[in-house]
Coordinates of N, CA and C in Angstrom, one line a residue:
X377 N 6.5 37.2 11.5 CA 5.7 36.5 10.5 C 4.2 36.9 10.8
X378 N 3.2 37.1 9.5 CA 1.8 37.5 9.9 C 1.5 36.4 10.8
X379 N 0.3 36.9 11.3 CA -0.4 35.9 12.3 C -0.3 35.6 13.6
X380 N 1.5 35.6 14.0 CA 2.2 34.9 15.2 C 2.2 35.9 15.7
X381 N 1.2 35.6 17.5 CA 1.2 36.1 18.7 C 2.5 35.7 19.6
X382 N 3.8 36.6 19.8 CA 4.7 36.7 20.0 C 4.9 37.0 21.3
X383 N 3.3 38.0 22.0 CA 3.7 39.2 23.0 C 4.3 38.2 24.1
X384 N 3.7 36.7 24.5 CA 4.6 36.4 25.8 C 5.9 35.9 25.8
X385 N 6.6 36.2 24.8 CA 8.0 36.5 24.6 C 8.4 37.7 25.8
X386 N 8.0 38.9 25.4 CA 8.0 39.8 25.9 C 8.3 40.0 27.3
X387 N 7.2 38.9 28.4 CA 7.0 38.8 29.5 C 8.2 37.9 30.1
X388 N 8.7 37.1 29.3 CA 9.8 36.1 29.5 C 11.2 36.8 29.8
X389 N 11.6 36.0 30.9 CA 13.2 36.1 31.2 C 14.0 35.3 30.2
X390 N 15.3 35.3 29.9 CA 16.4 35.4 29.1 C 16.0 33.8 30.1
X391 N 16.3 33.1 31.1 CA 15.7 31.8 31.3 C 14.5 30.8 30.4
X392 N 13.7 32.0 30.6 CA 12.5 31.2 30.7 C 12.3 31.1 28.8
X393 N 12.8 31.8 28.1 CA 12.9 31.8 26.7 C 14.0 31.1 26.1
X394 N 15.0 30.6 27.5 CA 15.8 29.5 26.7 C 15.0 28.0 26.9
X395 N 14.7 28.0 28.2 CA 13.4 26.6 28.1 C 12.0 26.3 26.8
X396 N 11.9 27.5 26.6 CA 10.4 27.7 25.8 C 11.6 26.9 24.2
X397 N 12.7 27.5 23.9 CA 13.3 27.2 22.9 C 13.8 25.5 22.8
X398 N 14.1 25.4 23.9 CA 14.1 23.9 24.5 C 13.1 22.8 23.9
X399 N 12.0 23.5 24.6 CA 10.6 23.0 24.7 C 10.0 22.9 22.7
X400 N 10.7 24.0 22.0 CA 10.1 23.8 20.8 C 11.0 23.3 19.6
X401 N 12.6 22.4 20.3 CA 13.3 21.9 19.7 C 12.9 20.8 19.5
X402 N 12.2 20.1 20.8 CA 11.9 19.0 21.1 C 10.9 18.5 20.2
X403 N 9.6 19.3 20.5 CA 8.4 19.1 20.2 C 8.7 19.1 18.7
X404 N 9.8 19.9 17.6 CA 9.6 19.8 16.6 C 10.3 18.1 16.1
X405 N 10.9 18.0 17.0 CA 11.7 16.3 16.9 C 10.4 15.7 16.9
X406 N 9.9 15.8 17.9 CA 8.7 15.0 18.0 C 7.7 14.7 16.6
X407 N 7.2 15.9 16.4 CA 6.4 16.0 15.8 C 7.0 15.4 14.3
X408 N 8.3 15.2 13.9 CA 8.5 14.6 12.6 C 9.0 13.0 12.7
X409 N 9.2 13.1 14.1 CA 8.9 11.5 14.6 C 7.5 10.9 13.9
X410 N 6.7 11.9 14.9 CA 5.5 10.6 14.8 C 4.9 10.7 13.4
X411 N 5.4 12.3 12.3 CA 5.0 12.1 11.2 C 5.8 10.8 10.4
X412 N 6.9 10.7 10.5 CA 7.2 9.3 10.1 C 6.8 8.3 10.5
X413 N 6.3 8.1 11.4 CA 5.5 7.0 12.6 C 4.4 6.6 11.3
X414 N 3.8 7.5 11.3 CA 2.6 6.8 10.6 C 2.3 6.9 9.6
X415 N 3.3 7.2 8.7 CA 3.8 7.1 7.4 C 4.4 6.1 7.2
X416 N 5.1 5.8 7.7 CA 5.0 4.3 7.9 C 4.3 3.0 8.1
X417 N 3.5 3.5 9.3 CA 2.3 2.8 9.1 C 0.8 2.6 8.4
X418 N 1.3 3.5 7.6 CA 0.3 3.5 7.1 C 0.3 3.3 5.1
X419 N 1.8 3.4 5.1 CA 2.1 2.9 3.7 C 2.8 1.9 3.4
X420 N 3.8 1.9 4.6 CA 4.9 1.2 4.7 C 6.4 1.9 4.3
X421 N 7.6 1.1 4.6 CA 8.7 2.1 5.4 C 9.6 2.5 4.1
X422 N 9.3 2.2 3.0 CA 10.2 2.7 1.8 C 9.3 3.9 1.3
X423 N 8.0 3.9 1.2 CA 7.3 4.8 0.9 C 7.8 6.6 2.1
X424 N 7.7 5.7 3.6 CA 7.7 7.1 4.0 C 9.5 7.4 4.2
X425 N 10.6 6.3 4.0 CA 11.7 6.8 3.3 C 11.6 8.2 2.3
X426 N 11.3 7.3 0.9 CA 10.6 8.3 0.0 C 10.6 9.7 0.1
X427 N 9.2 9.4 1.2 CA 8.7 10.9 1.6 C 9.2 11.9 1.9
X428 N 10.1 11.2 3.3 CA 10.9 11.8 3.9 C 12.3 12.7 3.7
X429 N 12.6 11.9 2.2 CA 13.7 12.6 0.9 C 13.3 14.0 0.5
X430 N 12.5 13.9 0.5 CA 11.6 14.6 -0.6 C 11.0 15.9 0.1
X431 N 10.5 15.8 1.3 CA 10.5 16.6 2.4 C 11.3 17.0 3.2
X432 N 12.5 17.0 2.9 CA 13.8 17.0 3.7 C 14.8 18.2 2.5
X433 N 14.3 17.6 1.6 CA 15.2 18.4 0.5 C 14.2 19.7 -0.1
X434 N 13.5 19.6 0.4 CA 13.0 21.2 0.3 C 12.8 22.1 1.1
X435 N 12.8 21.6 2.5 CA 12.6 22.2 3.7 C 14.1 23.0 4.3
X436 N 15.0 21.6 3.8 CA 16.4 22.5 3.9 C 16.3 23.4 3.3
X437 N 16.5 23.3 1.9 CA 16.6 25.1 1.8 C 16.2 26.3 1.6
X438 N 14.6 26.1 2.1 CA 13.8 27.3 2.7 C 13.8 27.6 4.1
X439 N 14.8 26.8 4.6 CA 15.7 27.0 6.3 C 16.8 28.1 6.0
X440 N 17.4 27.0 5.0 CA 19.0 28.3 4.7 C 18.8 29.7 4.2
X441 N 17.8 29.3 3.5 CA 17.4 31.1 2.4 C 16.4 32.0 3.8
X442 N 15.5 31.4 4.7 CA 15.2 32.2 5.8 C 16.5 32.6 6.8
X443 N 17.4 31.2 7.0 CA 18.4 32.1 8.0 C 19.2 32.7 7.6
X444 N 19.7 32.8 6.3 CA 20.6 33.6 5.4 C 20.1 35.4 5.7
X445 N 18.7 34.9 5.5 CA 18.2 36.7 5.3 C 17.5 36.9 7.1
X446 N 17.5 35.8 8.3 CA 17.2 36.6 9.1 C 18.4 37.0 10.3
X447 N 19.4 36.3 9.7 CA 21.0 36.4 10.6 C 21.7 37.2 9.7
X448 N 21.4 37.5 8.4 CA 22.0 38.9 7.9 C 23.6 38.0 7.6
X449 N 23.7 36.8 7.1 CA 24.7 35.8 6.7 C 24.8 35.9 5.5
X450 N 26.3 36.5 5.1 CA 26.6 37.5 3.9 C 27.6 36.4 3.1
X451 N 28.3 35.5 3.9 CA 29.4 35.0 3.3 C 29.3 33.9 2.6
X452 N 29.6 33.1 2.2 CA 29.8 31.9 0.6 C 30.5 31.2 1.2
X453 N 31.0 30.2 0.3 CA 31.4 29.4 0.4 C 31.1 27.8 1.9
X454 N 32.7 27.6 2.1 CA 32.2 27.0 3.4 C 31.7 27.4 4.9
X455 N 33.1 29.1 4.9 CA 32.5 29.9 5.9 C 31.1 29.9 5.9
X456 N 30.2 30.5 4.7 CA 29.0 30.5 5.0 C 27.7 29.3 5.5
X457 N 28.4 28.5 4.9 CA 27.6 26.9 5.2 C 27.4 27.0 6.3
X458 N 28.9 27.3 6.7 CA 28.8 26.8 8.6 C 28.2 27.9 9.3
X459 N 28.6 28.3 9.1 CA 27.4 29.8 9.5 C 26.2 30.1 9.7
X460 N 25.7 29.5 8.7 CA 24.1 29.1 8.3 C 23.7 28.1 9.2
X461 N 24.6 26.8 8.8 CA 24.0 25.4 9.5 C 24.2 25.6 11.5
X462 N 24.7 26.5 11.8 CA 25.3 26.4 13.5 C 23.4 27.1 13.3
X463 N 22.6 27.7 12.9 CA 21.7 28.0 13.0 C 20.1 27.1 12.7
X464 N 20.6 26.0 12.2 CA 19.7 25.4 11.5 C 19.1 24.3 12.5
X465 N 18.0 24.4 13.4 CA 16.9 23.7 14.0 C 17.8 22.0 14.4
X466 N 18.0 21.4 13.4 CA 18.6 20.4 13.4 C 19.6 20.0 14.0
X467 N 20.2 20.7 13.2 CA 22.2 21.2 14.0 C 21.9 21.3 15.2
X468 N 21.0 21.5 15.9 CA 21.2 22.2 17.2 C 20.2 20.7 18.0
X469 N 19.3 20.4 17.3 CA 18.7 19.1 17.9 C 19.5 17.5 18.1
X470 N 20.5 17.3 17.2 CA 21.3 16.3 16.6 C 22.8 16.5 17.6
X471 N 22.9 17.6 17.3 CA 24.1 18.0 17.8 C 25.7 17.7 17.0
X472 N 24.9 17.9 16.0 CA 26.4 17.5 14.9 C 27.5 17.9 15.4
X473 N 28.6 17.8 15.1 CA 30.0 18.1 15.3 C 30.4 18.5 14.1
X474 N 30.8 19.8 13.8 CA 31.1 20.0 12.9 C 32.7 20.8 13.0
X475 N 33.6 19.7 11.9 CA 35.1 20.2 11.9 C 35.4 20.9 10.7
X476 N 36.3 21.8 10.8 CA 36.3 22.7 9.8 C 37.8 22.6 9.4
X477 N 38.5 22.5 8.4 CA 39.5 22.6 8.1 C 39.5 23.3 6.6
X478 N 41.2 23.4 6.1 CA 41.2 24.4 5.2 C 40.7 23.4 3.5
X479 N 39.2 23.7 3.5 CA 39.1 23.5 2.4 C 37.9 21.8 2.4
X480 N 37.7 22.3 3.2 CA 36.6 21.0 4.2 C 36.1 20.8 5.4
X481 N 35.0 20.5 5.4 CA 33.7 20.8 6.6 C 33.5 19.1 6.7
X482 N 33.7 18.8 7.9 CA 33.3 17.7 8.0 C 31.8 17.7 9.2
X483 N 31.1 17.1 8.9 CA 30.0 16.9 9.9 C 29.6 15.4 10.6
X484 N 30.1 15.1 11.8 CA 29.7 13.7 12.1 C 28.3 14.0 13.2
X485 N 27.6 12.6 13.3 CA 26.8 12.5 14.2 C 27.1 11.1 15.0
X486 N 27.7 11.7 16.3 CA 27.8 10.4 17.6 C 26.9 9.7 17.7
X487 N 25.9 10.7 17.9 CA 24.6 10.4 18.8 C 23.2 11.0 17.8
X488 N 22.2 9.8 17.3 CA 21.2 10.4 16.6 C 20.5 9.9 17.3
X489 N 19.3 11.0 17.5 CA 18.0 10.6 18.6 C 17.2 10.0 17.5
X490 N 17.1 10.3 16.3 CA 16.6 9.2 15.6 C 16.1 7.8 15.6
X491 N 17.5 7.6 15.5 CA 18.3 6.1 15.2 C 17.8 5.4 16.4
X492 N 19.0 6.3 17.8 CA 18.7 5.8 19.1 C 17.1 5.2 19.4
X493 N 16.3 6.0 18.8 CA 14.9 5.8 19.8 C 14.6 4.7 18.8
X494 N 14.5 4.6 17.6 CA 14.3 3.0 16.8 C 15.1 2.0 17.7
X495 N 16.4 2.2 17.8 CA 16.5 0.9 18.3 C 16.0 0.5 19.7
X496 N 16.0 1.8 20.3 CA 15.7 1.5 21.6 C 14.3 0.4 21.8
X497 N 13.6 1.2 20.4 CA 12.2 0.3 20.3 C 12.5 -1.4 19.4
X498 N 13.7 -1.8 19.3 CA 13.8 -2.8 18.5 C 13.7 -2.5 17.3
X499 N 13.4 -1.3 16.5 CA 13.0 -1.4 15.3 C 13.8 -1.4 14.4
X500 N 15.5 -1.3 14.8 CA 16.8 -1.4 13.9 C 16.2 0.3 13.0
X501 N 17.6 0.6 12.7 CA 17.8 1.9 11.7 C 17.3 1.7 10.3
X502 N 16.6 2.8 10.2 CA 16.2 3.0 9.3 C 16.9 3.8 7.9
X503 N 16.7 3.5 6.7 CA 17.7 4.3 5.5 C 17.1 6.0 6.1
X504 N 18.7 6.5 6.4 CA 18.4 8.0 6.2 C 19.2 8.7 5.2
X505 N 20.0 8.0 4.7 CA 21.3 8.7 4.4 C 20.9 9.0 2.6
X506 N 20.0 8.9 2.0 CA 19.7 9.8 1.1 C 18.6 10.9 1.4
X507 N 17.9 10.5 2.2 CA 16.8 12.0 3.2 C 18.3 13.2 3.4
X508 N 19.5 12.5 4.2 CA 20.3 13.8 4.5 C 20.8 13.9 3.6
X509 N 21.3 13.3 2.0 CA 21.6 13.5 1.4 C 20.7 14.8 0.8
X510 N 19.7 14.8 0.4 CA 18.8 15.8 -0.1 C 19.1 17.1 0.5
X511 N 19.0 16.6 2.2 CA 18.5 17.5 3.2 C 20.1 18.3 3.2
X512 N 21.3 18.3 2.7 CA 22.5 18.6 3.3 C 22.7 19.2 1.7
X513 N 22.2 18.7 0.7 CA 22.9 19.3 -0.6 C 21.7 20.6 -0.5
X514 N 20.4 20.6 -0.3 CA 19.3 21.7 -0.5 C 19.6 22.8 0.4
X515 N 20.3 22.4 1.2 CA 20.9 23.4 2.7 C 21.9 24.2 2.1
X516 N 23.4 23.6 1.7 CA 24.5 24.0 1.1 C 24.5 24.8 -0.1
X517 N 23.3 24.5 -0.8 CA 22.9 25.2 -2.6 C 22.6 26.3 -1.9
X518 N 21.6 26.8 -1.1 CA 21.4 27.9 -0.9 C 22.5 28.9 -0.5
X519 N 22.8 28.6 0.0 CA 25.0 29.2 0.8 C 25.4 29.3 -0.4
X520 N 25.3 28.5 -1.2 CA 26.6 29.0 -2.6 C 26.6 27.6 -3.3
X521 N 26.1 27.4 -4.5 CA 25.7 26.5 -5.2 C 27.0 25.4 -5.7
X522 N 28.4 26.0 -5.5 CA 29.3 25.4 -5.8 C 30.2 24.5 -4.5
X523 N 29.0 24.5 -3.1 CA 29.6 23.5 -2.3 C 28.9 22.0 -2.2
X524 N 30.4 20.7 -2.4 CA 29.9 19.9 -3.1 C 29.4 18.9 -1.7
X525 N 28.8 17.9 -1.8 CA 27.9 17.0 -0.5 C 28.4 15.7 -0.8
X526 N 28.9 15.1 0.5 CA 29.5 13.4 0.0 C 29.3 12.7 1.0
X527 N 28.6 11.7 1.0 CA 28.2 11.4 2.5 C 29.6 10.0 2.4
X528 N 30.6 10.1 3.6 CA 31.1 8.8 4.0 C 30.7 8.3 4.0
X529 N 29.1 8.0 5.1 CA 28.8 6.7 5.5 C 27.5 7.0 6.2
X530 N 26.4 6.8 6.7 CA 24.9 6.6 6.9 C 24.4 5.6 6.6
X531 N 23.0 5.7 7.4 CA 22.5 3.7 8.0 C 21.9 4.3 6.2
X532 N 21.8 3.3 5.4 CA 22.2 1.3 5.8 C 23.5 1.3 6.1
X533 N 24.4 1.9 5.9 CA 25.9 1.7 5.7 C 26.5 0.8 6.8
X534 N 27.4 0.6 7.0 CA 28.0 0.2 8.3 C 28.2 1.0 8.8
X535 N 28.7 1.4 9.7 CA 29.4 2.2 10.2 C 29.7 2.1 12.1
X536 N 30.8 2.8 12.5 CA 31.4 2.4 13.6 C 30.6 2.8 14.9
X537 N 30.8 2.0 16.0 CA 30.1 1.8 17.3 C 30.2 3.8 17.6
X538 N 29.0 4.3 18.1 CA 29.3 5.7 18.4 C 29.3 6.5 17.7
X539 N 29.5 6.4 16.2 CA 29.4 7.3 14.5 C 28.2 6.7 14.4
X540 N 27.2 7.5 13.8 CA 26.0 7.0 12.4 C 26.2 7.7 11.3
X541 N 27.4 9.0 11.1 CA 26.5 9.1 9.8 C 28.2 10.3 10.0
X542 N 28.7 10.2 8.3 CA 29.8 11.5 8.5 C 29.5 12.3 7.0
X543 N 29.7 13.0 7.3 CA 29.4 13.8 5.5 C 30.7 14.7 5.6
X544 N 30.9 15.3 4.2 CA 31.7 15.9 3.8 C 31.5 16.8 2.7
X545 N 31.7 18.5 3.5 CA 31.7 19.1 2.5 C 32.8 20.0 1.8
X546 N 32.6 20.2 0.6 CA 33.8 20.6 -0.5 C 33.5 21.9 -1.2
X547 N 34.7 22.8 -2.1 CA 33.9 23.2 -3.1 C 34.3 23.1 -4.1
X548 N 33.4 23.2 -5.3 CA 33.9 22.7 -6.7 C 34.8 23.6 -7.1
X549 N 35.5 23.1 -7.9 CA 36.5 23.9 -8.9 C 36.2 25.2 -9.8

């Protein structure tokens, strides 16, 4: 990319460039933490819901159309999704589980650092489950426009002690 000084890449061990990767998995968690943080506080928590839809569904799929064209990811359908998403920032911070069977991709999340660190602070879960809705159809369109997005279940929903959130993807007819 123009601009980005890369050279101490260069200087780095196959170590020390999985920590720096580490280090900017994190920081990017962080950093849309605290942009919700005060989006919140500063409008209040349906507005930076809202927001967070809306910024979520565009950012996915200027992720998928960059990893598409910088992983050379040629295939469609679901193969491709999953292909794409084992690459996707998120996938890799969240730690989805993603099961694949013939003719369906399921993706659960056990464990959302999200969620976790709200409650941890008292603040109970917040609506995400139309943000990933956005964030999971804008991801998948780019892969191949005919894979369809269905969320089981995400907060508010209920859902079971150890699950927060399971989606399901398909392809259309």
């Amino acid at each position: 990319m123009n601009g980005m000084n890369l050279d101490l890449f260069d200087r780095m061990s196959d170590e020390e460039k999985h920590q720096y990767i580490e280090f900017l998995l994190w920081h990017y968690r962080v950093v849309d933490a605290f942009w919700f943080i005060n989006i919140t506080e500063k409008y209040g928590q349906p507005v930076a819901e809202q927001i967070n839809e809306q910024v979520w569904g565009r950012v996915a799929g200027m992720a998928a159309k960059d990893i598409v064209r910088r992983f050379g990811i040629t295939d469609k359908g679901l193969a491709g999704f999953v292909k794409a998403l084992r690459h996707f920032p998120w996938a890799m911070i969240v730690g989805y589980t993603i099961l694949e069977t013939e003719g369906e991709v399921i993706i659960e999340v056990p464990s959302c650092p999200t969620q976790e660190a709200r409650l941890r602070r008292g603040q109970g879960e917040y609506v995400c489950r139309e943000m990933h809705r956005a964030e999971f159809t804008s991801f998948a369109c780019e892969i191949d426009p005919r894979i369809r997005v269905e969320c089981e279940f995400a907060p508010p929903d209920p859902h079971p002690e150890g699950m927060f959130c399971r989606w399901r993807f398909t392809m259309a007819e």
